[in-house]
Tab-separated table of C-alpha atoms and ligand atoms in Angstrom:
chain	number	residue	atom	x	y	z
A	1	MET	CA	-0.536	-2.556	-18.767
A	2	ASN	CA	-2.686	0.587	-18.522
A	3	SER	CA	0.158	3.021	-17.608
A	4	GLY	CA	-0.501	5.277	-20.540
A	5	LYS	CA	3.017	4.784	-21.743
A	6	SER	CA	2.217	4.463	-25.432
A	7	ILE	CA	0.334	7.791	-25.140
A	8	GLU	CA	3.664	9.285	-23.492
A	9	ILE	CA	5.826	8.113	-26.369
A	10	LEU	CA	3.561	9.461	-29.061
A	11	LYS	CA	3.556	12.721	-27.340
A	12	VAL	CA	7.122	12.800	-27.043
A	13	ALA	CA	7.452	11.929	-30.834
A	14	TYR	CA	4.956	14.842	-31.605
A	15	ASN	CA	7.026	17.321	-29.599
A	16	TYR	CA	10.197	16.447	-31.554
A	17	GLU	CA	8.521	16.642	-34.943
A	18	GLU	CA	6.522	19.850	-34.408
A	19	GLN	CA	9.889	21.397	-34.175
A	20	GLY	CA	11.030	19.681	-37.439
A	21	LYS	CA	13.298	17.327	-35.637
A	22	SER	CA	13.018	13.687	-36.791
A	23	VAL	CA	12.685	10.759	-34.616
A	24	ILE	CA	13.182	6.850	-34.923
A	25	MET	CA	10.183	4.902	-33.557
A	26	MET	CA	10.834	1.319	-32.664
A	27	THR	CA	8.881	-1.323	-30.630
A	28	SER	CA	9.312	-4.972	-29.843
A	29	GLY	CA	8.494	-7.218	-32.593
A	30	LEU	CA	6.923	-9.493	-29.787
A	31	ASP	CA	4.142	-7.204	-29.144
A	32	ASN	CA	1.145	-8.031	-31.335
A	33	ARG	CA	-1.858	-6.619	-29.504
A	34	ALA	CA	-1.960	-3.898	-32.297
A	35	GLY	CA	-0.112	-5.487	-34.965
A	36	VAL	CA	3.749	-6.059	-35.322
A	37	GLY	CA	5.506	-2.737	-35.802
A	38	LYS	CA	2.665	-0.355	-34.425
A	39	ILE	CA	2.655	1.819	-31.296
A	40	SER	CA	-1.031	2.368	-30.388
A	41	SER	CA	-2.532	4.003	-27.264
A	42	ARG	CA	-5.938	3.217	-25.727
A	43	ILE	CA	-7.262	6.623	-26.742
A	44	GLY	CA	-6.866	5.448	-30.411
A	45	LEU	CA	-3.750	7.250	-31.598
A	46	GLU	CA	-1.223	4.810	-33.327
A	47	ARG	CA	1.711	5.034	-35.730
A	48	GLU	CA	4.260	2.787	-37.425
A	49	ALA	CA	7.508	1.722	-35.670
A	50	LEU	CA	10.273	-0.432	-36.546
A	51	PRO	CA	9.650	-4.077	-34.965
A	52	ILE	CA	12.829	-5.014	-33.177
A	53	MET	CA	13.342	-8.633	-33.861
A	54	GLN	CA	15.624	-11.027	-32.073
A	55	ASP	CA	18.361	-10.422	-34.808
A	56	THR	CA	17.805	-6.747	-35.229
A	57	ASN	CA	20.892	-4.870	-34.689
A	58	ILE	CA	19.504	-1.459	-33.468
A	59	PHE	CA	22.861	0.405	-33.521
A	60	ASP	CA	23.357	-0.630	-37.183
A	61	TYR	CA	19.795	0.345	-38.257
A	62	VAL	CA	20.210	3.662	-36.783
A	63	GLN	CA	23.657	4.326	-38.195
A	64	GLU	CA	22.379	3.239	-41.562
A	65	THR	CA	18.979	4.756	-41.805
A	66	ASN	CA	19.019	7.926	-39.851
A	67	PRO	CA	22.276	8.891	-38.006
A	68	ASP	CA	21.095	12.377	-37.596
A	69	ALA	CA	17.899	11.479	-35.785
A	70	ALA	CA	17.059	13.718	-32.844
A	71	CYS	CA	15.850	11.081	-30.651
A	72	VAL	CA	15.176	7.209	-30.644
A	73	LEU	CA	12.013	6.161	-28.928
A	74	VAL	CA	11.399	2.578	-28.023
A	75	ASP	CA	8.273	1.052	-26.879
A	76	GLU	CA	7.741	-2.317	-24.937
A	77	ALA	CA	11.368	-2.253	-24.044
A	78	GLN	CA	10.908	-4.959	-21.595
A	79	PHE	CA	10.943	-7.566	-24.274
A	80	LEU	CA	14.484	-6.479	-25.610
A	81	THR	CA	17.442	-8.568	-25.088
A	82	LYS	CA	20.637	-7.599	-23.358
A	83	ASP	CA	22.319	-7.016	-26.677
A	84	HIS	CA	19.624	-4.712	-27.877
A	85	ILE	CA	20.097	-2.707	-24.715
A	86	LEU	CA	23.962	-2.668	-25.254
A	87	GLN	CA	23.230	-1.674	-28.895
A	88	LEU	CA	21.069	1.333	-27.538
A	89	THR	CA	23.921	2.505	-25.291
A	90	LYS	CA	26.194	2.751	-28.441
A	91	VAL	CA	23.454	4.701	-30.124
A	92	VAL	CA	23.857	7.273	-27.192
A	93	ASP	CA	27.407	7.097	-26.691
A	94	ASP	CA	28.867	6.708	-30.252
A	95	LEU	CA	26.074	8.383	-32.459
A	96	ASN	CA	25.264	10.853	-29.630
A	97	ILE	CA	21.623	10.475	-30.216
A	98	PRO	CA	19.343	10.434	-27.165
A	99	VAL	CA	17.174	7.142	-26.455
A	100	MET	CA	14.138	6.971	-24.511
A	101	THR	CA	12.794	3.399	-23.730
A	102	PHE	CA	9.478	2.828	-22.295
A	103	GLY	CA	8.296	-0.368	-20.726
A	104	LEU	CA	7.407	-2.621	-17.774
A	105	LYS	CA	9.783	-3.252	-14.956
A	106	ASN	CA	8.607	-6.588	-13.763
A	107	ASP	CA	6.464	-9.442	-14.955
A	108	PHE	CA	3.270	-10.943	-13.601
A	109	ARG	CA	5.455	-13.427	-11.464
A	110	ASN	CA	7.537	-10.327	-10.000
A	111	GLU	CA	10.690	-11.281	-11.824
A	112	LEU	CA	12.496	-8.582	-14.055
A	113	PHE	CA	12.199	-8.653	-17.739
A	114	GLU	CA	15.416	-9.190	-19.591
A	115	GLY	CA	15.260	-5.781	-21.140
A	116	SER	CA	14.166	-3.972	-17.964
A	117	LYS	CA	17.076	-5.707	-16.168
A	118	TYR	CA	19.623	-4.180	-18.316
A	119	LEU	CA	18.094	-0.858	-18.763
A	120	LEU	CA	18.084	-0.541	-14.869
A	121	ILE	CA	21.849	-1.292	-15.164
A	122	TYR	CA	22.654	0.852	-18.167
A	123	ALA	CA	20.284	3.717	-18.399
A	124	ASP	CA	21.409	7.218	-17.640
A	125	LYS	CA	18.026	7.936	-15.860
A	126	ILE	CA	15.013	6.037	-14.867
A	127	GLU	CA	11.640	7.560	-14.479
A	128	GLU	CA	8.747	5.938	-12.943
A	129	MET	CA	5.315	6.359	-14.697
A	130	LYS	CA	2.553	6.243	-11.951
A	131	THR	CA	-0.509	4.271	-12.434
A	132	ILE	CA	-3.424	3.496	-10.077
A	133	CYS	CA	-4.205	0.149	-8.850
A	134	TRP	CA	-7.359	-1.476	-10.613
A	135	PHE	CA	-8.936	-2.131	-7.233
A	136	CYS	CA	-8.133	0.648	-5.028
A	137	LYS	CA	-6.361	4.322	-5.077
A	138	LYS	CA	-2.973	3.221	-4.238
A	139	LYS	CA	0.022	3.209	-6.653
A	140	ALA	CA	0.217	0.290	-8.974
A	141	SER	CA	3.677	-1.454	-9.080
A	142	PHE	CA	2.745	-4.967	-10.108
A	143	ASN	CA	1.166	-6.525	-12.989
A	144	LEU	CA	-1.563	-9.144	-12.207
A	145	ARG	CA	-2.347	-11.852	-14.720
A	146	MET	CA	-5.800	-13.049	-14.735
A	147	HIS	CA	-7.027	-16.071	-16.462
A	148	ASP	CA	-10.678	-16.862	-16.420
A	149	GLY	CA	-11.155	-14.559	-13.704
A	150	LYS	CA	-8.490	-16.152	-11.589
A	151	PRO	CA	-5.077	-14.795	-10.715
A	152	VAL	CA	-2.056	-16.510	-12.275
A	153	TYR	CA	1.319	-16.377	-10.398
A	154	GLU	CA	3.247	-18.972	-12.538
A	155	GLY	CA	4.027	-19.762	-16.179
A	156	GLU	CA	5.869	-18.406	-19.208
A	157	GLN	CA	6.874	-14.842	-18.804
A	158	VAL	CA	5.545	-13.815	-22.277
A	159	GLN	CA	2.158	-15.219	-23.539
A	160	ILE	CA	0.894	-13.336	-26.424
A	161	GLY	CA	-2.349	-14.233	-27.966
A	162	GLY	CA	-3.795	-16.036	-24.988
A	163	ASN	CA	-6.927	-14.900	-23.266
A	164	GLU	CA	-5.122	-13.676	-20.187
A	165	ALA	CA	-5.780	-10.049	-19.070
A	166	TYR	CA	-3.301	-8.063	-17.175
A	167	TYR	CA	-4.181	-5.436	-14.404
A	168	PRO	CA	-1.986	-2.839	-12.665
A	169	VAL	CA	-2.318	-3.401	-9.088
A	170	CYS	CA	-1.002	-2.350	-5.660
A	171	ARG	CA	1.044	-4.967	-3.620
A	172	ARG	CA	-1.813	-6.049	-1.385
A	173	HIS	CA	-4.077	-6.514	-4.365
A	174	TYR	CA	-1.459	-8.422	-6.220
A	175	PHE	CA	-1.882	-11.162	-3.505
A	176	HIS	CA	-5.349	-10.481	-2.877
A	177	PRO	CA	-7.202	-9.353	-5.957
A	178	THR	CA	-10.613	-8.323	-4.675
A	179	VAL	CA	-12.291	-5.178	-4.160
B	1	ZN	ZN1	-4.773	-1.894	-4.665
């Protein structure tokens, strides 16, 4: 999804580190567009991040490796599990470290991702990153999956490594993806 969120997360990290504060970078272990354990933006910036796997305990990791971190930044948070989100709440509440997560809310079928669902429930604050529809000038709130030039509305939520393409679109163009 072309929302520029990876650029944003790299910018936040830079702002902390410029002040000599350490940040912990994480991303979903599922996301392999750039390679596991990397946060990369379309403008070419990229950096290493801890890949969060199904059995990763985020709270334990933070407590054991860097309990004095100034911030925890998580990309592709939609792919996290409910357990991961609860571990992140403990990082905030028990370790007193702010956590910022970045991700998509709804999948191409317009269902919530598991990580996003529990972030909507547990997060202290939600901010929407605005993106423009691929086909018009309206705000894009939907992710259109295209396969061989045709829209797809059913199937597995996560399909990594296929030849699908995703486009940010407005509601009208979600259902009628033409210019
Ligand atoms: Zn549109």
